[in-house]
């Protein structure tokens, strides 16, 4: 009877660990989705507003300079916009490298290490 009880307790403990890990995974998934939605909304809003502002500003600046310098000013603005796009692209790429489920994977590694036989 003692062996059966020990096996039952072991199974209960393992199920408890699995439940805890799944709850952590669920919380991390919710955080990840919320963060993703905020990043997407922010990115779309920033892109639209920046495009409008830059477009109107560029047109106003090109129209404000004398006719003989308009091509140079337009080229300078194009290079400035290109540099800004590169910086924004770099920041978005850096943000996308955050590893999802890092805490869950770390806890599962600790569980695996704890269950491995020791010499």
PDB file of C-alpha atoms in Angstrom, residues 17 20-22 24-25 28 101-115:
ATOM      1  CA  UNK A  17       4.391  21.126 -11.483  1.00  0.00           C
ATOM      2  CA  UNK A  20       2.152  25.597 -12.556  1.00  0.00           C
ATOM      3  CA  UNK A  21       4.279  25.636 -15.695  1.00  0.00           C
ATOM      4  CA  UNK A  22       1.220  25.822 -17.942  1.00  0.00           C
ATOM      5  CA  UNK A  24       3.123  30.533 -16.248  1.00  0.00           C
ATOM      6  CA  UNK A  25       3.093  29.840 -19.974  1.00  0.00           C
ATOM      7  CA  UNK A  28       3.519  34.872 -20.597  1.00  0.00           C
ATOM      8  CA  UNK A 101       8.525  32.181 -23.033  1.00  0.00           C
ATOM      9  CA  UNK A 102      11.984  32.675 -21.540  1.00  0.00           C
ATOM     10  CA  UNK A 103      10.747  32.275 -17.951  1.00  0.00           C
ATOM     11  CA  UNK A 104       8.811  29.089 -18.766  1.00  0.00           C
ATOM     12  CA  UNK A 105      11.760  27.542 -20.563  1.00  0.00           C
ATOM     13  CA  UNK A 106      14.056  28.441 -17.674  1.00  0.00           C
ATOM     14  CA  UNK A 107      11.701  26.853 -15.121  1.00  0.00           C
ATOM     15  CA  UNK A 108      11.372  23.697 -17.213  1.00  0.00           C
ATOM     16  CA  UNK A 109      15.156  23.461 -17.367  1.00  0.00           C
ATOM     17  CA  UNK A 110      15.339  23.733 -13.568  1.00  0.00           C
ATOM     18  CA  UNK A 111      12.688  21.000 -13.268  1.00  0.00           C
ATOM     19  CA  UNK A 112      14.593  18.736 -15.636  1.00  0.00           C
ATOM     20  CA  UNK A 113      17.835  19.332 -13.755  1.00  0.00           C
ATOM     21  CA  UNK A 114      16.128  18.557 -10.450  1.00  0.00           C
ATOM     22  CA  UNK A 115      14.673  15.260 -11.744  1.00  0.00           C
TER      23      UNK A 115
END
